[in-house]
Amino acid sequence: MKKHTLTGTLAALLTLGGLSVPALAGPEDVVVVNAWSRASIGMNRPGAAYMTIRNTGDEPVTLIGLATPLAMMPKIHETKTNAEGVSSMSPAGEIAIAPGESVALEPGGLHAMLMRLQEPMTEGDTFPLTLLFDDGGEVTVEVPILGIAARGPED
């Protein structure tokens, strides 16, 4: 028990210190890496956040929702492109992650859609995003806000 508490505390301290480390909070079997988002132009359009969510445990986990003080309606959406090349977005619903597997939230696919922003997403800032799981577990990660033209966490 102490090992998990110390690991979670260390990860939280390093994350707050600005170092890029996996988020190890809530269910110890869920690890979030490479979280990032883009700056917004004001608050009229939704923002988005991206990351990779890994299930390091022996049991499946199911992501059922998101929470953040930055947006009143955070949801997982999926972008799909039809045969004519027309893209559309829709809520993805619950996301099951098998043991040992990862789910990528990335531009052009699954992503965290941040609707009804409460403040602009400003380059250089961060915001907390909490992933909610069907077993009542939560994982919170600090998401850095990159430039408006960023294409990934390395930008």
mmCIF file with all atom_site columns, C-alpha atoms in Angstrom:
data_model
loop_
_atom_site.group_PDB
_atom_site.id
_atom_site.type_symbol
_atom_site.label_atom_id
_atom_site.label_alt_id
_atom_site.label_comp_id
_atom_site.label_asym_id
_atom_site.label_entity_id
_atom_site.label_seq_id
_atom_site.pdbx_PDB_ins_code
_atom_site.Cartn_x
_atom_site.Cartn_y
_atom_site.Cartn_z
_atom_site.occupancy
_atom_site.B_iso_or_equiv
_atom_site.pdbx_formal_charge
_atom_site.auth_seq_id
_atom_site.auth_comp_id
_atom_site.auth_asym_id
_atom_site.auth_atom_id
_atom_site.pdbx_PDB_model_num
ATOM 1   C CA . MET A 1 1   ? 0.000   0.000  0.000   1.00 0.00 ? 1   MET A CA 1
ATOM 2   C CA . LYS A 1 2   ? 2.785   2.436  0.884   1.00 0.00 ? 2   LYS A CA 1
ATOM 3   C CA . LYS A 1 3   ? 4.520   1.800  -2.438  1.00 0.00 ? 3   LYS A CA 1
ATOM 4   C CA . HIS A 1 4   ? 1.442   2.929  -4.419  1.00 0.00 ? 4   HIS A CA 1
ATOM 5   C CA . THR A 1 5   ? 0.964   5.999  -2.223  1.00 0.00 ? 5   THR A CA 1
ATOM 6   C CA . LEU A 1 6   ? 4.589   7.040  -2.570  1.00 0.00 ? 6   LEU A CA 1
ATOM 7   C CA . THR A 1 7   ? 4.583   6.415  -6.328  1.00 0.00 ? 7   THR A CA 1
ATOM 8   C CA . GLY A 1 8   ? 1.409   8.475  -6.777  1.00 0.00 ? 8   GLY A CA 1
ATOM 9   C CA . THR A 1 9   ? 2.754   11.252 -4.559  1.00 0.00 ? 9   THR A CA 1
ATOM 10  C CA . LEU A 1 10  ? 6.085   11.310 -6.400  1.00 0.00 ? 10  LEU A CA 1
ATOM 11  C CA . ALA A 1 11  ? 4.352   11.433 -9.785  1.00 0.00 ? 11  ALA A CA 1
ATOM 12  C CA . ALA A 1 12  ? 2.111   14.275 -8.598  1.00 0.00 ? 12  ALA A CA 1
ATOM 13  C CA . LEU A 1 13  ? 5.084   16.254 -7.283  1.00 0.00 ? 13  LEU A CA 1
ATOM 14  C CA . LEU A 1 14  ? 7.098   15.755 -10.464 1.00 0.00 ? 14  LEU A CA 1
ATOM 15  C CA . THR A 1 15  ? 4.108   16.705 -12.621 1.00 0.00 ? 15  THR A CA 1
ATOM 16  C CA . LEU A 1 16  ? 3.538   19.872 -10.604 1.00 0.00 ? 16  LEU A CA 1
ATOM 17  C CA . GLY A 1 17  ? 7.254   20.584 -10.925 1.00 0.00 ? 17  GLY A CA 1
ATOM 18  C CA . GLY A 1 18  ? 6.872   20.688 -14.701 1.00 0.00 ? 18  GLY A CA 1
ATOM 19  C CA . LEU A 1 19  ? 8.656   17.441 -15.561 1.00 0.00 ? 19  LEU A CA 1
ATOM 20  C CA . SER A 1 20  ? 7.119   15.160 -18.161 1.00 0.00 ? 20  SER A CA 1
ATOM 21  C CA . VAL A 1 21  ? 6.270   11.941 -16.341 1.00 0.00 ? 21  VAL A CA 1
ATOM 22  C CA . PRO A 1 22  ? 3.378   9.511  -16.593 1.00 0.00 ? 22  PRO A CA 1
ATOM 23  C CA . ALA A 1 23  ? 0.381   10.391 -14.411 1.00 0.00 ? 23  ALA A CA 1
ATOM 24  C CA . LEU A 1 24  ? -0.021  7.689  -11.777 1.00 0.00 ? 24  LEU A CA 1
ATOM 25  C CA . ALA A 1 25  ? -3.102  8.605  -9.787  1.00 0.00 ? 25  ALA A CA 1
ATOM 26  C CA . GLY A 1 26  ? -6.370  6.911  -8.945  1.00 0.00 ? 26  GLY A CA 1
ATOM 27  C CA . PRO A 1 27  ? -6.468  3.327  -10.216 1.00 0.00 ? 27  PRO A CA 1
ATOM 28  C CA . GLU A 1 28  ? -2.847  2.197  -10.097 1.00 0.00 ? 28  GLU A CA 1
ATOM 29  C CA . ASP A 1 29  ? -3.376  0.184  -13.266 1.00 0.00 ? 29  ASP A CA 1
ATOM 30  C CA . VAL A 1 30  ? -4.010  3.263  -15.455 1.00 0.00 ? 30  VAL A CA 1
ATOM 31  C CA . VAL A 1 31  ? -1.093  5.318  -16.750 1.00 0.00 ? 31  VAL A CA 1
ATOM 32  C CA . VAL A 1 32  ? -1.550  8.478  -18.840 1.00 0.00 ? 32  VAL A CA 1
ATOM 33  C CA . VAL A 1 33  ? 1.340   9.716  -20.993 1.00 0.00 ? 33  VAL A CA 1
ATOM 34  C CA . ASN A 1 34  ? 1.969   12.431 -23.595 1.00 0.00 ? 34  ASN A CA 1
ATOM 35  C CA . ALA A 1 35  ? -0.973  14.633 -22.612 1.00 0.00 ? 35  ALA A CA 1
ATOM 36  C CA . TRP A 1 36  ? -1.272  17.893 -24.568 1.00 0.00 ? 36  TRP A CA 1
ATOM 37  C CA . SER A 1 37  ? -3.753  20.366 -26.012 1.00 0.00 ? 37  SER A CA 1
ATOM 38  C CA . ARG A 1 38  ? -3.757  23.361 -28.326 1.00 0.00 ? 38  ARG A CA 1
ATOM 39  C CA . ALA A 1 39  ? -4.365  26.993 -27.447 1.00 0.00 ? 39  ALA A CA 1
ATOM 40  C CA . SER A 1 40  ? -7.843  28.247 -28.305 1.00 0.00 ? 40  SER A CA 1
ATOM 41  C CA . ILE A 1 41  ? -9.009  31.393 -30.028 1.00 0.00 ? 41  ILE A CA 1
ATOM 42  C CA . GLY A 1 42  ? -11.260 32.782 -27.327 1.00 0.00 ? 42  GLY A CA 1
ATOM 43  C CA . MET A 1 43  ? -13.987 30.627 -25.813 1.00 0.00 ? 43  MET A CA 1
ATOM 44  C CA . ASN A 1 44  ? -16.563 30.309 -28.601 1.00 0.00 ? 44  ASN A CA 1
ATOM 45  C CA . ARG A 1 45  ? -15.144 27.118 -30.106 1.00 0.00 ? 45  ARG A CA 1
ATOM 46  C CA . PRO A 1 46  ? -14.456 23.899 -28.200 1.00 0.00 ? 46  PRO A CA 1
ATOM 47  C CA . GLY A 1 47  ? -10.970 22.914 -27.201 1.00 0.00 ? 47  GLY A CA 1
ATOM 48  C CA . ALA A 1 48  ? -9.492  19.421 -27.371 1.00 0.00 ? 48  ALA A CA 1
ATOM 49  C CA . ALA A 1 49  ? -6.985  17.360 -25.410 1.00 0.00 ? 49  ALA A CA 1
ATOM 50  C CA . TYR A 1 50  ? -4.935  14.388 -26.493 1.00 0.00 ? 50  TYR A CA 1
ATOM 51  C CA . MET A 1 51  ? -3.005  11.657 -24.660 1.00 0.00 ? 51  MET A CA 1
ATOM 52  C CA . THR A 1 52  ? -2.313  7.942  -24.486 1.00 0.00 ? 52  THR A CA 1
ATOM 53  C CA . ILE A 1 53  ? -4.100  5.947  -21.782 1.00 0.00 ? 53  ILE A CA 1
ATOM 54  C CA . ARG A 1 54  ? -2.460  2.631  -20.827 1.00 0.00 ? 54  ARG A CA 1
ATOM 55  C CA . ASN A 1 55  ? -4.003  -0.194 -18.819 1.00 0.00 ? 55  ASN A CA 1
ATOM 56  C CA . THR A 1 56  ? -1.063  -1.876 -17.071 1.00 0.00 ? 56  THR A CA 1
ATOM 57  C CA . GLY A 1 57  ? -3.295  -4.150 -14.995 1.00 0.00 ? 57  GLY A CA 1
ATOM 58  C CA . ASP A 1 58  ? -4.710  -7.641 -15.389 1.00 0.00 ? 58  ASP A CA 1
ATOM 59  C CA . GLU A 1 59  ? -8.355  -6.548 -15.756 1.00 0.00 ? 59  GLU A CA 1
ATOM 60  C CA . PRO A 1 60  ? -10.094 -4.390 -18.384 1.00 0.00 ? 60  PRO A CA 1
ATOM 61  C CA . VAL A 1 61  ? -10.866 -0.778 -17.463 1.00 0.00 ? 61  VAL A CA 1
ATOM 62  C CA . THR A 1 62  ? -13.661 1.298  -18.984 1.00 0.00 ? 62  THR A CA 1
ATOM 63  C CA . LEU A 1 63  ? -13.413 5.061  -19.407 1.00 0.00 ? 63  LEU A CA 1
ATOM 64  C CA . ILE A 1 64  ? -16.915 6.500  -18.969 1.00 0.00 ? 64  ILE A CA 1
ATOM 65  C CA . GLY A 1 65  ? -16.373 10.240 -18.765 1.00 0.00 ? 65  GLY A CA 1
ATOM 66  C CA . LEU A 1 66  ? -14.232 13.299 -18.175 1.00 0.00 ? 66  LEU A CA 1
ATOM 67  C CA . ALA A 1 67  ? -14.246 16.242 -15.786 1.00 0.00 ? 67  ALA A CA 1
ATOM 68  C CA . THR A 1 68  ? -12.359 19.543 -15.816 1.00 0.00 ? 68  THR A CA 1
ATOM 69  C CA . PRO A 1 69  ? -13.007 23.016 -14.434 1.00 0.00 ? 69  PRO A CA 1
ATOM 70  C CA . LEU A 1 70  ? -11.941 24.370 -17.852 1.00 0.00 ? 70  LEU A CA 1
ATOM 71  C CA . ALA A 1 71  ? -15.055 23.141 -19.703 1.00 0.00 ? 71  ALA A CA 1
ATOM 72  C CA . MET A 1 72  ? -18.660 22.543 -18.704 1.00 0.00 ? 72  MET A CA 1
ATOM 73  C CA . MET A 1 73  ? -19.115 19.675 -21.195 1.00 0.00 ? 73  MET A CA 1
ATOM 74  C CA . PRO A 1 74  ? -15.970 17.565 -21.582 1.00 0.00 ? 74  PRO A CA 1
ATOM 75  C CA . LYS A 1 75  ? -16.607 14.365 -23.577 1.00 0.00 ? 75  LYS A CA 1
ATOM 76  C CA . ILE A 1 76  ? -14.709 11.765 -25.539 1.00 0.00 ? 76  ILE A CA 1
ATOM 77  C CA . HIS A 1 77  ? -15.473 12.265 -29.243 1.00 0.00 ? 77  HIS A CA 1
ATOM 78  C CA . GLU A 1 78  ? -14.418 10.347 -32.301 1.00 0.00 ? 78  GLU A CA 1
ATOM 79  C CA . THR A 1 79  ? -13.630 11.754 -35.730 1.00 0.00 ? 79  THR A CA 1
ATOM 80  C CA . LYS A 1 80  ? -14.619 9.505  -38.636 1.00 0.00 ? 80  LYS A CA 1
ATOM 81  C CA . THR A 1 81  ? -14.097 10.039 -42.350 1.00 0.00 ? 81  THR A CA 1
ATOM 82  C CA . ASN A 1 82  ? -16.496 8.469  -44.847 1.00 0.00 ? 82  ASN A CA 1
ATOM 83  C CA . ALA A 1 83  ? -15.717 7.105  -48.331 1.00 0.00 ? 83  ALA A CA 1
ATOM 84  C CA . GLU A 1 84  ? -16.217 10.570 -49.864 1.00 0.00 ? 84  GLU A CA 1
ATOM 85  C CA . GLY A 1 85  ? -13.584 12.056 -47.543 1.00 0.00 ? 85  GLY A CA 1
ATOM 86  C CA . VAL A 1 86  ? -16.074 13.949 -45.362 1.00 0.00 ? 86  VAL A CA 1
ATOM 87  C CA . SER A 1 87  ? -15.152 13.992 -41.673 1.00 0.00 ? 87  SER A CA 1
ATOM 88  C CA . SER A 1 88  ? -17.601 14.169 -38.796 1.00 0.00 ? 88  SER A CA 1
ATOM 89  C CA . MET A 1 89  ? -17.371 13.991 -35.028 1.00 0.00 ? 89  MET A CA 1
ATOM 90  C CA . SER A 1 90  ? -19.666 12.251 -32.577 1.00 0.00 ? 90  SER A CA 1
ATOM 91  C CA . PRO A 1 91  ? -19.581 11.162 -28.925 1.00 0.00 ? 91  PRO A CA 1
ATOM 92  C CA . ALA A 1 92  ? -17.612 7.934  -28.565 1.00 0.00 ? 92  ALA A CA 1
ATOM 93  C CA . GLY A 1 93  ? -19.419 6.594  -25.501 1.00 0.00 ? 93  GLY A CA 1
ATOM 94  C CA . GLU A 1 94  ? -17.585 4.267  -23.139 1.00 0.00 ? 94  GLU A CA 1
ATOM 95  C CA . ILE A 1 95  ? -14.027 3.267  -24.036 1.00 0.00 ? 95  ILE A CA 1
ATOM 96  C CA . ALA A 1 96  ? -12.929 -0.202 -22.872 1.00 0.00 ? 96  ALA A CA 1
ATOM 97  C CA . ILE A 1 97  ? -9.176  -0.720 -22.507 1.00 0.00 ? 97  ILE A CA 1
ATOM 98  C CA . ALA A 1 98  ? -8.046  -4.356 -22.344 1.00 0.00 ? 98  ALA A CA 1
ATOM 99  C CA . PRO A 1 99  ? -5.252  -5.441 -19.972 1.00 0.00 ? 99  PRO A CA 1
ATOM 100 C CA . GLY A 1 100 ? -1.853  -4.491 -21.372 1.00 0.00 ? 100 GLY A CA 1
ATOM 101 C CA . GLU A 1 101 ? -3.407  -2.304 -24.086 1.00 0.00 ? 101 GLU A CA 1
ATOM 102 C CA . SER A 1 102 ? -3.434  1.446  -24.772 1.00 0.00 ? 102 SER A CA 1
ATOM 103 C CA . VAL A 1 103 ? -5.915  3.872  -26.278 1.00 0.00 ? 103 VAL A CA 1
ATOM 104 C CA . ALA A 1 104 ? -4.612  6.935  -28.090 1.00 0.00 ? 104 ALA A CA 1
ATOM 105 C CA . LEU A 1 105 ? -6.588  10.165 -27.961 1.00 0.00 ? 105 LEU A CA 1
ATOM 106 C CA . GLU A 1 106 ? -5.151  11.990 -30.966 1.00 0.00 ? 106 GLU A CA 1
ATOM 107 C CA . PRO A 1 107 ? -6.099  14.468 -33.687 1.00 0.00 ? 107 PRO A CA 1
ATOM 108 C CA . GLY A 1 108 ? -8.267  12.816 -36.337 1.00 0.00 ? 108 GLY A CA 1
ATOM 109 C CA . GLY A 1 109 ? -9.453  10.005 -34.052 1.00 0.00 ? 109 GLY A CA 1
ATOM 110 C CA . LEU A 1 110 ? -10.613 9.683  -30.473 1.00 0.00 ? 110 LEU A CA 1
ATOM 111 C CA . HIS A 1 111 ? -10.038 12.891 -28.500 1.00 0.00 ? 111 HIS A CA 1
ATOM 112 C CA . ALA A 1 112 ? -11.208 14.742 -25.410 1.00 0.00 ? 112 ALA A CA 1
ATOM 113 C CA . MET A 1 113 ? -13.611 17.417 -26.680 1.00 0.00 ? 113 MET A CA 1
ATOM 114 C CA . LEU A 1 114 ? -13.805 20.378 -24.282 1.00 0.00 ? 114 LEU A CA 1
ATOM 115 C CA . MET A 1 115 ? -17.121 22.097 -24.956 1.00 0.00 ? 115 MET A CA 1
ATOM 116 C CA . ARG A 1 116 ? -18.374 25.269 -23.269 1.00 0.00 ? 116 ARG A CA 1
ATOM 117 C CA . LEU A 1 117 ? -14.960 26.556 -22.239 1.00 0.00 ? 117 LEU A CA 1
ATOM 118 C CA . GLN A 1 118 ? -14.962 28.613 -19.049 1.00 0.00 ? 118 GLN A CA 1
ATOM 119 C CA . GLU A 1 119 ? -11.819 30.519 -20.029 1.00 0.00 ? 119 GLU A CA 1
ATOM 120 C CA . PRO A 1 120 ? -9.538  30.690 -23.067 1.00 0.00 ? 120 PRO A CA 1
ATOM 121 C CA . MET A 1 121 ? -6.915  27.975 -23.460 1.00 0.00 ? 121 MET A CA 1
ATOM 122 C CA . THR A 1 122 ? -3.689  29.972 -23.325 1.00 0.00 ? 122 THR A CA 1
ATOM 123 C CA . GLU A 1 123 ? -0.364  28.680 -24.606 1.00 0.00 ? 123 GLU A CA 1
ATOM 124 C CA . GLY A 1 124 ? 1.981   27.883 -21.714 1.00 0.00 ? 124 GLY A CA 1
ATOM 125 C CA . ASP A 1 125 ? -0.823  27.192 -19.214 1.00 0.00 ? 125 ASP A CA 1
ATOM 126 C CA . THR A 1 126 ? -1.967  23.785 -17.973 1.00 0.00 ? 126 THR A CA 1
ATOM 127 C CA . PHE A 1 127 ? -5.317  22.472 -16.786 1.00 0.00 ? 127 PHE A CA 1
ATOM 128 C CA . PRO A 1 128 ? -6.435  19.398 -14.820 1.00 0.00 ? 128 PRO A CA 1
ATOM 129 C CA . LEU A 1 129 ? -8.384  16.748 -16.712 1.00 0.00 ? 129 LEU A CA 1
ATOM 130 C CA . THR A 1 130 ? -9.908  13.879 -14.725 1.00 0.00 ? 130 THR A CA 1
ATOM 131 C CA . LEU A 1 131 ? -10.670 10.581 -16.440 1.00 0.00 ? 131 LEU A CA 1
ATOM 132 C CA . LEU A 1 132 ? -13.642 8.783  -14.867 1.00 0.00 ? 132 LEU A CA 1
ATOM 133 C CA . PHE A 1 133 ? -13.866 4.988  -14.887 1.00 0.00 ? 133 PHE A CA 1
ATOM 134 C CA . ASP A 1 134 ? -16.834 2.646  -14.480 1.00 0.00 ? 134 ASP A CA 1
ATOM 135 C CA . ASP A 1 135 ? -15.491 1.227  -11.201 1.00 0.00 ? 135 ASP A CA 1
ATOM 136 C CA . GLY A 1 136 ? -15.592 4.693  -9.617  1.00 0.00 ? 136 GLY A CA 1
ATOM 137 C CA . GLY A 1 137 ? -11.853 5.230  -10.068 1.00 0.00 ? 137 GLY A CA 1
ATOM 138 C CA . GLU A 1 138 ? -10.419 8.494  -11.331 1.00 0.00 ? 138 GLU A CA 1
ATOM 139 C CA . VAL A 1 139 ? -7.113  9.552  -12.862 1.00 0.00 ? 139 VAL A CA 1
ATOM 140 C CA . THR A 1 140 ? -6.242  13.244 -13.037 1.00 0.00 ? 140 THR A CA 1
ATOM 141 C CA . VAL A 1 141 ? -3.543  14.562 -15.349 1.00 0.00 ? 141 VAL A CA 1
ATOM 142 C CA . GLU A 1 142 ? -2.233  18.113 -15.844 1.00 0.00 ? 142 GLU A CA 1
ATOM 143 C CA . VAL A 1 143 ? -2.562  18.860 -19.542 1.00 0.00 ? 143 VAL A CA 1
ATOM 144 C CA . PRO A 1 144 ? -0.117  21.411 -20.996 1.00 0.00 ? 144 PRO A CA 1
ATOM 145 C CA . ILE A 1 145 ? -1.528  23.882 -23.520 1.00 0.00 ? 145 ILE A CA 1
ATOM 146 C CA . LEU A 1 146 ? 0.750   24.187 -26.545 1.00 0.00 ? 146 LEU A CA 1
ATOM 147 C CA . GLY A 1 147 ? 0.628   26.636 -29.450 1.00 0.00 ? 147 GLY A CA 1
ATOM 148 C CA . ILE A 1 148 ? -2.431  26.841 -31.670 1.00 0.00 ? 148 ILE A CA 1
ATOM 149 C CA . ALA A 1 149 ? -0.637  25.014 -34.526 1.00 0.00 ? 149 ALA A CA 1
ATOM 150 C CA . ALA A 1 150 ? 0.847   22.212 -32.361 1.00 0.00 ? 150 ALA A CA 1
ATOM 151 C CA . ARG A 1 151 ? 0.667   18.725 -33.848 1.00 0.00 ? 151 ARG A CA 1
ATOM 152 C CA . GLY A 1 152 ? 1.787   16.717 -30.847 1.00 0.00 ? 152 GLY A CA 1
ATOM 153 C CA . PRO A 1 153 ? 3.356   16.837 -27.396 1.00 0.00 ? 153 PRO A CA 1
ATOM 154 C CA . GLU A 1 154 ? 6.844   17.355 -28.825 1.00 0.00 ? 154 GLU A CA 1
ATOM 155 C CA . ASP A 1 155 ? 5.892   20.719 -30.419 1.00 0.00 ? 155 ASP A CA 1
#
